[in-house]
Amino acid sequence: MSHDPQCIFCKIVAGHIPSKKVHEDDELLVFHDIHPWAPVHLLVIPKVHVASLADIEPEHQQWLGKMLSLAPKLMKQQGVTNGFRTVINTGADGGQEVYHLHMHVYGGPRPWAKG
Ligand code: 5GP
Ligand code: ZN
């Protein structure tokens, strides 16, 4: 299924739940995390509903690579100059809470709330 009507991030993609967007293209959406752990805390998500990194298929590889390559560009745009952290939580033991694949990108001066 490309969209899950119950999924909070699909609702953000559809514009049914507001978000502070910083990037949008055909395949990806990037917005600020609602509970930031660092001065800049972005979530990079595919527009298509993929529950987690454990559910990746070969046809997803193109935007999966784009997720990573976007991170340094967006952090630069956000004024982050001293490094950043990228995290993908996968599944229960991975600490995943929202089951729509997302990559956290954290940056900004420390201390950070977590991590
Ligand atoms: P996970 O633990 O699944 O890796 O992270 C899910 C993240 O989504 C959390 O950091 C949480 O703050 C964020 N989040 C959950 N609901 C919303 C929402 O409605 N809007 C935004 N912007 N972030 C959300
Ligand atoms: Zn979804």
mmCIF file of N, CA and C and ligand atoms in Angstrom:
data_model
loop_
_atom_site.group_PDB
_atom_site.id
_atom_site.type_symbol
_atom_site.label_atom_id
_atom_site.label_comp_id
_atom_site.label_asym_id
_atom_site.label_seq_id
_atom_site.Cartn_x
_atom_site.Cartn_y
_atom_site.Cartn_z
ATOM 1 N N MET A 1 0.857 -1.197 0.000
ATOM 2 C CA MET A 1 0.000 0.000 0.000
ATOM 3 C C MET A 1 0.888 1.240 0.000
ATOM 4 N N SER A 2 0.565 2.227 -0.845
ATOM 5 C CA SER A 2 1.439 3.402 -0.931
ATOM 6 C C SER A 2 1.098 4.442 0.132
ATOM 7 N N HIS A 3 -0.145 4.413 0.637
ATOM 8 C CA HIS A 3 -0.543 5.322 1.712
ATOM 9 C C HIS A 3 -1.377 4.547 2.717
ATOM 10 N N ASP A 4 -1.126 4.829 3.993
ATOM 11 C CA ASP A 4 -1.900 4.187 5.048
ATOM 12 C C ASP A 4 -2.709 5.286 5.729
ATOM 13 N N PRO A 5 -4.037 5.257 5.584
ATOM 14 C CA PRO A 5 -4.859 6.343 6.133
ATOM 15 C C PRO A 5 -4.742 6.502 7.655
ATOM 16 N N GLN A 6 -4.270 5.447 8.320
ATOM 17 C CA GLN A 6 -4.102 5.523 9.782
ATOM 18 C C GLN A 6 -2.751 6.114 10.188
ATOM 19 N N CYS A 7 -1.845 6.240 9.218
ATOM 20 C CA CYS A 7 -0.449 6.575 9.538
ATOM 21 C C CYS A 7 -0.267 8.088 9.699
ATOM 22 N N ILE A 8 0.357 8.475 10.811
ATOM 23 C CA ILE A 8 0.513 9.909 11.113
ATOM 24 C C ILE A 8 1.399 10.616 10.087
ATOM 25 N N PHE A 9 2.443 9.936 9.600
ATOM 26 C CA PHE A 9 3.314 10.584 8.625
ATOM 27 C C PHE A 9 2.665 10.623 7.235
ATOM 28 N N CYS A 10 1.841 9.637 6.898
ATOM 29 C CA CYS A 10 1.063 9.740 5.653
ATOM 30 C C CYS A 10 0.101 10.926 5.729
ATOM 31 N N LYS A 11 -0.439 11.175 6.925
ATOM 32 C CA LYS A 11 -1.343 12.331 7.093
ATOM 33 C C LYS A 11 -0.574 13.636 6.927
ATOM 34 N N ILE A 12 0.689 13.652 7.379
ATOM 35 C CA ILE A 12 1.535 14.843 7.182
ATOM 36 C C ILE A 12 1.822 15.024 5.694
ATOM 37 N N VAL A 13 2.155 13.925 4.988
ATOM 38 C CA VAL A 13 2.408 13.995 3.537
ATOM 39 C C VAL A 13 1.177 14.553 2.827
ATOM 40 N N ALA A 14 -0.003 14.104 3.234
ATOM 41 C CA ALA A 14 -1.254 14.531 2.583
ATOM 42 C C ALA A 14 -1.674 15.943 2.989
ATOM 43 N N GLY A 15 -0.993 16.509 4.004
ATOM 44 C CA GLY A 15 -1.342 17.848 4.475
ATOM 45 C C GLY A 15 -2.510 17.858 5.449
ATOM 46 N N HIS A 16 -2.921 16.691 5.926
ATOM 47 C CA HIS A 16 -4.047 16.628 6.870
ATOM 48 C C HIS A 16 -3.608 16.958 8.292
ATOM 49 N N ILE A 17 -2.298 16.801 8.553
ATOM 50 C CA ILE A 17 -1.713 17.231 9.826
ATOM 51 C C ILE A 17 -0.619 18.232 9.455
ATOM 52 N N PRO A 18 -0.613 19.415 10.105
ATOM 53 C CA PRO A 18 0.394 20.418 9.744
ATOM 54 C C PRO A 18 1.803 20.011 10.196
ATOM 55 N N SER A 19 2.801 20.499 9.488
ATOM 56 C CA SER A 19 4.193 20.265 9.885
ATOM 57 C C SER A 19 5.022 21.453 9.422
ATOM 58 N N LYS A 20 6.172 21.630 10.057
ATOM 59 C CA LYS A 20 7.104 22.688 9.646
ATOM 60 C C LYS A 20 8.045 22.098 8.606
ATOM 61 N N LYS A 21 7.648 22.248 7.339
ATOM 62 C CA LYS A 21 8.404 21.612 6.245
ATOM 63 C C LYS A 21 9.657 22.410 5.908
ATOM 64 N N VAL A 22 10.736 21.689 5.609
ATOM 65 C CA VAL A 22 11.957 22.362 5.150
ATOM 66 C C VAL A 22 12.360 21.908 3.749
ATOM 67 N N HIS A 23 11.775 20.815 3.266
ATOM 68 C CA HIS A 23 12.084 20.342 1.916
ATOM 69 C C HIS A 23 10.950 19.439 1.439
ATOM 70 N N GLU A 24 10.633 19.567 0.145
ATOM 71 C CA GLU A 24 9.670 18.658 -0.456
ATOM 72 C C GLU A 24 10.043 18.451 -1.914
ATOM 73 N N ASP A 25 10.031 17.204 -2.355
ATOM 74 C CA ASP A 25 10.172 16.924 -3.782
ATOM 75 C C ASP A 25 9.225 15.772 -4.114
ATOM 76 N N ASP A 26 9.361 15.186 -5.304
ATOM 77 C CA ASP A 26 8.421 14.152 -5.731
ATOM 78 C C ASP A 26 8.380 12.957 -4.792
ATOM 79 N N GLU A 27 9.536 12.647 -4.195
ATOM 80 C CA GLU A 27 9.659 11.401 -3.437
ATOM 81 C C GLU A 27 9.780 11.581 -1.930
ATOM 82 N N LEU A 28 10.278 12.735 -1.508
ATOM 83 C CA LEU A 28 10.628 12.924 -0.093
ATOM 84 C C LEU A 28 9.991 14.168 0.497
ATOM 85 N N LEU A 29 9.811 14.122 1.820
ATOM 86 C CA LEU A 29 9.366 15.280 2.589
ATOM 87 C C LEU A 29 10.274 15.371 3.814
ATOM 88 N N VAL A 30 10.650 16.597 4.175
ATOM 89 C CA VAL A 30 11.472 16.811 5.376
ATOM 90 C C VAL A 30 10.801 17.884 6.222
ATOM 91 N N PHE A 31 10.671 17.615 7.515
ATOM 92 C CA PHE A 31 10.032 18.570 8.419
ATOM 93 C C PHE A 31 10.679 18.474 9.793
ATOM 94 N N HIS A 32 10.430 19.493 10.610
ATOM 95 C CA HIS A 32 10.991 19.512 11.970
ATOM 96 C C HIS A 32 10.237 18.529 12.871
ATOM 97 N N ASP A 33 10.996 17.783 13.675
ATOM 98 C CA ASP A 33 10.385 16.889 14.662
ATOM 99 C C ASP A 33 9.605 17.727 15.677
ATOM 100 N N ILE A 34 8.440 17.218 16.063
ATOM 101 C CA ILE A 34 7.563 17.958 16.974
ATOM 102 C C ILE A 34 8.165 18.027 18.394
ATOM 103 N N HIS A 35 9.001 17.060 18.758
ATOM 104 C CA HIS A 35 9.690 17.063 20.061
ATOM 105 C C HIS A 35 11.193 16.991 19.834
ATOM 106 N N PRO A 36 11.819 18.124 19.474
ATOM 107 C CA PRO A 36 13.246 18.089 19.101
ATOM 108 C C PRO A 36 14.158 17.690 20.266
ATOM 109 N N TRP A 37 15.150 16.863 19.912
ATOM 110 C CA TRP A 37 16.166 16.450 20.882
ATOM 111 C C TRP A 37 17.425 17.288 20.788
ATOM 112 N N ALA A 38 17.493 18.118 19.773
ATOM 113 C CA ALA A 38 18.682 18.934 19.516
ATOM 114 C C ALA A 38 18.190 20.257 18.946
ATOM 115 N N PRO A 39 19.044 21.306 18.904
ATOM 116 C CA PRO A 39 18.594 22.602 18.381
ATOM 117 C C PRO A 39 17.966 22.488 16.984
ATOM 118 N N VAL A 40 18.518 21.611 16.149
ATOM 119 C CA VAL A 40 17.886 21.306 14.856
ATOM 120 C C VAL A 40 17.619 19.805 14.838
ATOM 121 N N HIS A 41 16.382 19.417 14.617
ATOM 122 C CA HIS A 41 16.014 17.993 14.589
ATOM 123 C C HIS A 41 15.000 17.809 13.463
ATOM 124 N N LEU A 42 15.501 17.264 12.362
ATOM 125 C CA LEU A 42 14.662 17.076 11.177
ATOM 126 C C LEU A 42 14.296 15.605 11.014
ATOM 127 N N LEU A 43 13.173 15.369 10.360
ATOM 128 C CA LEU A 43 12.760 14.023 9.964
ATOM 129 C C LEU A 43 12.673 13.992 8.441
ATOM 130 N N VAL A 44 13.404 13.067 7.844
ATOM 131 C CA VAL A 44 13.390 12.884 6.387
ATOM 132 C C VAL A 44 12.563 11.640 6.107
ATOM 133 N N ILE A 45 11.481 11.778 5.355
ATOM 134 C CA ILE A 45 10.604 10.623 5.094
ATOM 135 C C ILE A 45 10.312 10.478 3.594
ATOM 136 N N PRO A 46 10.102 9.234 3.155
ATOM 137 C CA PRO A 46 9.581 9.043 1.803
ATOM 138 C C PRO A 46 8.091 9.382 1.800
ATOM 139 N N LYS A 47 7.581 9.865 0.663
ATOM 140 C CA LYS A 47 6.142 10.139 0.584
ATOM 141 C C LYS A 47 5.329 8.855 0.544
ATOM 142 N N VAL A 48 5.926 7.824 -0.015
ATOM 143 C CA VAL A 48 5.253 6.530 -0.075
ATOM 144 C C VAL A 48 5.309 5.889 1.315
ATOM 145 N N HIS A 49 4.260 5.147 1.665
ATOM 146 C CA HIS A 49 4.248 4.488 2.975
ATOM 147 C C HIS A 49 5.067 3.207 2.946
ATOM 148 N N VAL A 50 6.205 3.254 3.637
ATOM 149 C CA VAL A 50 7.024 2.058 3.898
ATOM 150 C C VAL A 50 7.187 2.040 5.411
ATOM 151 N N ALA A 51 6.783 0.949 6.055
ATOM 152 C CA ALA A 51 6.678 0.956 7.515
ATOM 153 C C ALA A 51 8.023 1.148 8.200
ATOM 154 N N SER A 52 9.058 0.483 7.686
ATOM 155 C CA SER A 52 10.362 0.613 8.354
ATOM 156 C C SER A 52 11.460 0.200 7.393
ATOM 157 N N LEU A 53 12.697 0.382 7.824
ATOM 158 C CA LEU A 53 13.838 -0.017 6.985
ATOM 159 C C LEU A 53 13.827 -1.530 6.735
ATOM 160 N N ALA A 54 13.170 -2.274 7.608
ATOM 161 C CA ALA A 54 13.067 -3.734 7.438
ATOM 162 C C ALA A 54 12.155 -4.098 6.259
ATOM 163 N N ASP A 55 11.401 -3.120 5.752
ATOM 164 C CA ASP A 55 10.441 -3.383 4.670
ATOM 165 C C ASP A 55 10.888 -2.838 3.319
ATOM 166 N N ILE A 56 12.144 -2.444 3.248
ATOM 167 C CA ILE A 56 12.673 -1.857 2.008
ATOM 168 C C ILE A 56 12.711 -2.894 0.881
ATOM 169 N N GLU A 57 12.317 -2.451 -0.313
ATOM 170 C CA GLU A 57 12.361 -3.279 -1.523
ATOM 171 C C GLU A 57 13.356 -2.642 -2.499
ATOM 172 N N PRO A 58 13.820 -3.423 -3.497
ATOM 173 C CA PRO A 58 14.804 -2.870 -4.440
ATOM 174 C C PRO A 58 14.355 -1.559 -5.095
ATOM 175 N N GLU A 59 13.065 -1.407 -5.383
ATOM 176 C CA GLU A 59 12.613 -0.187 -6.066
ATOM 177 C C GLU A 59 12.678 1.067 -5.180
ATOM 178 N N HIS A 60 12.950 0.889 -3.900
ATOM 179 C CA HIS A 60 13.056 2.035 -2.997
ATOM 180 C C HIS A 60 14.467 2.618 -2.927
ATOM 181 N N GLN A 61 15.413 1.937 -3.589
ATOM 182 C CA GLN A 61 16.815 2.315 -3.392
ATOM 183 C C GLN A 61 17.120 3.734 -3.838
ATOM 184 N N GLN A 62 16.436 4.206 -4.878
ATOM 185 C CA GLN A 62 16.768 5.538 -5.388
ATOM 186 C C GLN A 62 16.494 6.624 -4.355
ATOM 187 N N TRP A 63 15.295 6.604 -3.759
ATOM 188 C CA TRP A 63 15.022 7.660 -2.775
ATOM 189 C C TRP A 63 15.713 7.391 -1.438
ATOM 190 N N LEU A 64 16.038 6.132 -1.175
ATOM 191 C CA LEU A 64 16.780 5.824 0.057
ATOM 192 C C LEU A 64 18.140 6.518 0.024
ATOM 193 N N GLY A 65 18.816 6.452 -1.121
ATOM 194 C CA GLY A 65 20.090 7.150 -1.271
ATOM 195 C C GLY A 65 19.917 8.655 -1.190
ATOM 196 N N LYS A 66 18.801 9.141 -1.752
ATOM 197 C CA LYS A 66 18.543 10.584 -1.736
ATOM 198 C C LYS A 66 18.322 11.099 -0.307
ATOM 199 N N MET A 67 17.725 10.253 0.549
ATOM 200 C CA MET A 67 17.523 10.647 1.952
ATOM 201 C C MET A 67 18.853 11.006 2.596
ATOM 202 N N LEU A 68 19.841 10.164 2.380
ATOM 203 C CA LEU A 68 21.163 10.407 2.981
ATOM 204 C C LEU A 68 21.834 11.627 2.371
ATOM 205 N N SER A 69 21.760 11.741 1.047
ATOM 206 C CA SER A 69 22.497 12.842 0.411
ATOM 207 C C SER A 69 21.846 14.194 0.690
ATOM 208 N N LEU A 70 20.581 14.204 1.069
ATOM 209 C CA LEU A 70 19.912 15.456 1.433
ATOM 210 C C LEU A 70 20.378 15.991 2.778
ATOM 211 N N ALA A 71 20.755 15.097 3.681
ATOM 212 C CA ALA A 71 21.038 15.488 5.069
ATOM 213 C C ALA A 71 22.072 16.617 5.173
ATOM 214 N N PRO A 72 23.254 16.497 4.552
ATOM 215 C CA PRO A 72 24.227 17.594 4.696
ATOM 216 C C PRO A 72 23.752 18.915 4.098
ATOM 217 N N LYS A 73 23.010 18.844 2.989
ATOM 218 C CA LYS A 73 22.512 20.075 2.365
ATOM 219 C C LYS A 73 21.534 20.792 3.300
ATOM 220 N N LEU A 74 20.618 20.015 3.874
ATOM 221 C CA LEU A 74 19.592 20.624 4.726
ATOM 222 C C LEU A 74 20.201 21.170 6.004
ATOM 223 N N MET A 75 21.173 20.454 6.579
ATOM 224 C CA MET A 75 21.785 20.944 7.812
ATOM 225 C C MET A 75 22.531 22.241 7.541
ATOM 226 N N LYS A 76 23.169 22.332 6.403
ATOM 227 C CA LYS A 76 23.848 23.584 6.030
ATOM 228 C C LYS A 76 22.824 24.717 5.940
ATOM 229 N N GLN A 77 21.695 24.416 5.286
ATOM 230 C CA GLN A 77 20.635 25.430 5.170
ATOM 231 C C GLN A 77 20.109 25.868 6.534
ATOM 232 N N GLN A 78 20.131 24.940 7.495
ATOM 233 C CA GLN A 78 19.636 25.236 8.846
ATOM 234 C C GLN A 78 20.688 25.936 9.700
ATOM 235 N N GLY A 79 21.884 26.143 9.131
ATOM 236 C CA GLY A 79 22.940 26.837 9.865
ATOM 237 C C GLY A 79 23.791 25.930 10.726
ATOM 238 N N VAL A 80 23.671 24.624 10.530
ATOM 239 C CA VAL A 80 24.467 23.662 11.312
ATOM 240 C C VAL A 80 25.842 23.533 10.655
ATOM 241 N N THR A 81 26.885 23.903 11.404
ATOM 242 C CA THR A 81 28.236 23.970 10.816
ATOM 243 C C THR A 81 29.228 23.051 11.506
ATOM 244 N N ASN A 82 28.815 22.406 12.595
ATOM 245 C CA ASN A 82 29.799 21.676 13.400
ATOM 246 C C ASN A 82 29.485 20.185 13.487
ATOM 247 N N GLY A 83 28.835 19.656 12.467
ATOM 248 C CA GLY A 83 28.528 18.221 12.461
ATOM 249 C C GLY A 83 27.099 17.924 12.852
ATOM 250 N N PHE A 84 26.662 16.746 12.519
ATOM 251 C CA PHE A 84 25.283 16.335 12.794
ATOM 252 C C PHE A 84 25.246 14.818 12.885
ATOM 253 N N ARG A 85 24.086 14.310 13.297
ATOM 254 C CA ARG A 85 23.916 12.878 13.515
ATOM 255 C C ARG A 85 22.695 12.391 12.745
ATOM 256 N N THR A 86 22.812 11.235 12.097
ATOM 257 C CA THR A 86 21.679 10.655 11.374
ATOM 258 C C THR A 86 21.317 9.326 12.027
ATOM 259 N N VAL A 87 20.028 9.096 12.239
ATOM 260 C CA VAL A 87 19.568 7.894 12.951
ATOM 261 C C VAL A 87 18.302 7.361 12.283
ATOM 262 N N ILE A 88 18.261 6.054 12.048
ATOM 263 C CA ILE A 88 17.024 5.390 11.614
ATOM 264 C C ILE A 88 16.720 4.284 12.628
ATOM 265 N N ASN A 89 15.677 4.474 13.417
ATOM 266 C CA ASN A 89 15.250 3.441 14.360
ATOM 267 C C ASN A 89 14.384 2.438 13.602
ATOM 268 N N THR A 90 14.662 1.150 13.798
ATOM 269 C CA THR A 90 13.938 0.116 13.048
ATOM 270 C C THR A 90 13.384 -0.955 13.984
ATOM 271 N N GLY A 91 12.056 -1.055 14.017
ATOM 272 C CA GLY A 91 11.402 -2.116 14.777
ATOM 273 C C GLY A 91 11.421 -1.878 16.279
ATOM 274 N N ALA A 92 10.822 -2.804 17.002
ATOM 275 C CA ALA A 92 10.625 -2.653 18.450
ATOM 276 C C ALA A 92 11.953 -2.488 19.188
ATOM 277 N N ASP A 93 12.890 -3.391 18.943
ATOM 278 C CA ASP A 93 14.167 -3.297 19.649
ATOM 279 C C ASP A 93 15.008 -2.136 19.143
ATOM 280 N N GLY A 94 14.683 -1.638 17.962
ATOM 281 C CA GLY A 94 15.356 -0.456 17.435
ATOM 282 C C GLY A 94 14.783 0.850 17.979
ATOM 283 N N GLY A 95 13.716 0.733 18.783
ATOM 284 C CA GLY A 95 13.126 1.924 19.395
ATOM 285 C C GLY A 95 12.234 2.713 18.461
ATOM 286 N N GLN A 96 11.744 2.082 17.389
ATOM 287 C CA GLN A 96 10.879 2.796 16.441
ATOM 288 C C GLN A 96 9.489 3.004 17.036
ATOM 289 N N GLU A 97 9.002 4.246 16.977
ATOM 290 C CA GLU A 97 7.664 4.548 17.513
ATOM 291 C C GLU A 97 6.659 4.813 16.401
ATOM 292 N N VAL A 98 7.103 5.473 15.341
ATOM 293 C CA VAL A 98 6.204 5.751 14.218
ATOM 294 C C VAL A 98 6.575 4.812 13.074
ATOM 295 N N TYR A 99 5.603 3.985 12.654
ATOM 296 C CA TYR A 99 5.875 2.971 11.631
ATOM 297 C C TYR A 99 5.611 3.486 10.220
ATOM 298 N N HIS A 100 6.358 4.550 9.879
ATOM 299 C CA HIS A 100 6.522 5.052 8.512
ATOM 300 C C HIS A 100 7.992 5.446 8.483
ATOM 301 N N LEU A 101 8.755 4.767 7.655
ATOM 302 C CA LEU A 101 10.208 4.954 7.618
ATOM 303 C C LEU A 101 10.591 6.430 7.710
ATOM 304 N N HIS A 102 11.534 6.735 8.589
ATOM 305 C CA HIS A 102 12.024 8.109 8.715
ATOM 306 C C HIS A 102 13.456 8.104 9.196
ATOM 307 N N MET A 103 14.193 9.095 8.749
ATOM 308 C CA MET A 103 15.557 9.292 9.217
ATOM 309 C C MET A 103 15.600 10.577 10.038
ATOM 310 N N HIS A 104 16.074 10.439 11.282
ATOM 311 C CA HIS A 104 16.303 11.618 12.120
ATOM 312 C C HIS A 104 17.625 12.253 11.713
ATOM 313 N N VAL A 105 17.648 13.582 11.666
ATOM 314 C CA VAL A 105 18.914 14.297 11.476
ATOM 315 C C VAL A 105 18.990 15.353 12.579
ATOM 316 N N TYR A 106 19.991 15.185 13.450
ATOM 317 C CA TYR A 106 20.158 16.070 14.607
ATOM 318 C C TYR A 106 21.401 16.928 14.432
ATOM 319 N N GLY A 107 21.313 18.195 14.827
ATOM 320 C CA GLY A 107 22.498 19.045 14.790
ATOM 321 C C GLY A 107 22.298 20.274 15.643
ATOM 322 N N GLY A 108 23.314 21.125 15.637
ATOM 323 C CA GLY A 108 23.289 22.339 16.446
ATOM 324 C C GLY A 108 24.160 22.170 17.672
ATOM 325 N N PRO A 109 24.451 23.303 18.343
ATOM 326 C CA PRO A 109 25.371 23.259 19.488
ATOM 327 C C PRO A 109 24.854 22.364 20.601
ATOM 328 N N ARG A 110 25.756 21.597 21.212
ATOM 329 C CA ARG A 110 25.397 20.793 22.383
ATOM 330 C C ARG A 110 25.376 21.691 23.618
ATOM 331 N N PRO A 111 24.691 21.276 24.716
ATOM 332 C CA PRO A 111 24.130 19.940 24.943
ATOM 333 C C PRO A 111 22.813 19.715 24.215
ATOM 334 N N TRP A 112 22.561 18.445 23.893
ATOM 335 C CA TRP A 112 21.299 18.005 23.330
ATOM 336 C C TRP A 112 20.497 17.299 24.429
ATOM 337 N N ALA A 113 19.187 17.253 24.250
ATOM 338 C CA ALA A 113 18.326 16.625 25.259
ATOM 339 C C ALA A 113 18.622 15.127 25.377
ATOM 340 N N LYS A 114 18.908 14.484 24.268
ATOM 341 C CA LYS A 114 19.209 13.048 24.271
ATOM 342 C C LYS A 114 20.282 12.791 23.215
ATOM 343 N N GLY A 115 20.952 11.682 23.345
ATOM 344 C CA GLY A 115 21.859 11.228 22.283
ATOM 345 C C GLY A 115 23.230 11.872 22.305
HETATM 346 P P1 5GP B 1 10.905 7.093 16.168
HETATM 347 O O1 5GP B 1 11.001 6.846 17.643
HETATM 348 O O2 5GP B 1 9.793 6.326 15.524
HETATM 349 O O3 5GP B 1 12.235 6.915 15.473
HETATM 350 O O4 5GP B 1 10.618 8.648 16.022
HETATM 351 C C1 5GP B 1 9.365 9.185 15.754
HETATM 352 C C2 5GP B 1 9.524 10.699 15.855
HETATM 353 O O5 5GP B 1 8.385 11.299 15.294
HETATM 354 C C3 5GP B 1 9.656 11.219 17.287
HETATM 355 O O6 5GP B 1 10.894 11.910 17.435
HETATM 356 C C4 5GP B 1 8.451 12.140 17.441
HETATM 357 O O7 5GP B 1 8.740 13.302 18.186
HETATM 358 C C5 5GP B 1 8.097 12.471 16.006
HETATM 359 N N1 5GP B 1 6.679 12.761 15.788
HETATM 360 C C6 5GP B 1 5.628 11.988 16.186
HETATM 361 N N2 5GP B 1 4.466 12.546 15.805
HETATM 362 C C7 5GP B 1 4.791 13.677 15.127
HETATM 363 C C8 5GP B 1 3.994 14.697 14.486
HETATM 364 O O8 5GP B 1 2.766 14.659 14.435
HETATM 365 N N3 5GP B 1 4.679 15.711 13.897
HETATM 366 C C9 5GP B 1 6.034 15.793 13.913
HETATM 367 N N4 5GP B 1 6.600 16.837 13.311
HETATM 368 N N5 5GP B 1 6.817 14.856 14.521
HETATM 369 C C10 5GP B 1 6.196 13.822 15.119
HETATM 370 ZN ZN ZN B 2 2.738 6.252 6.314
#
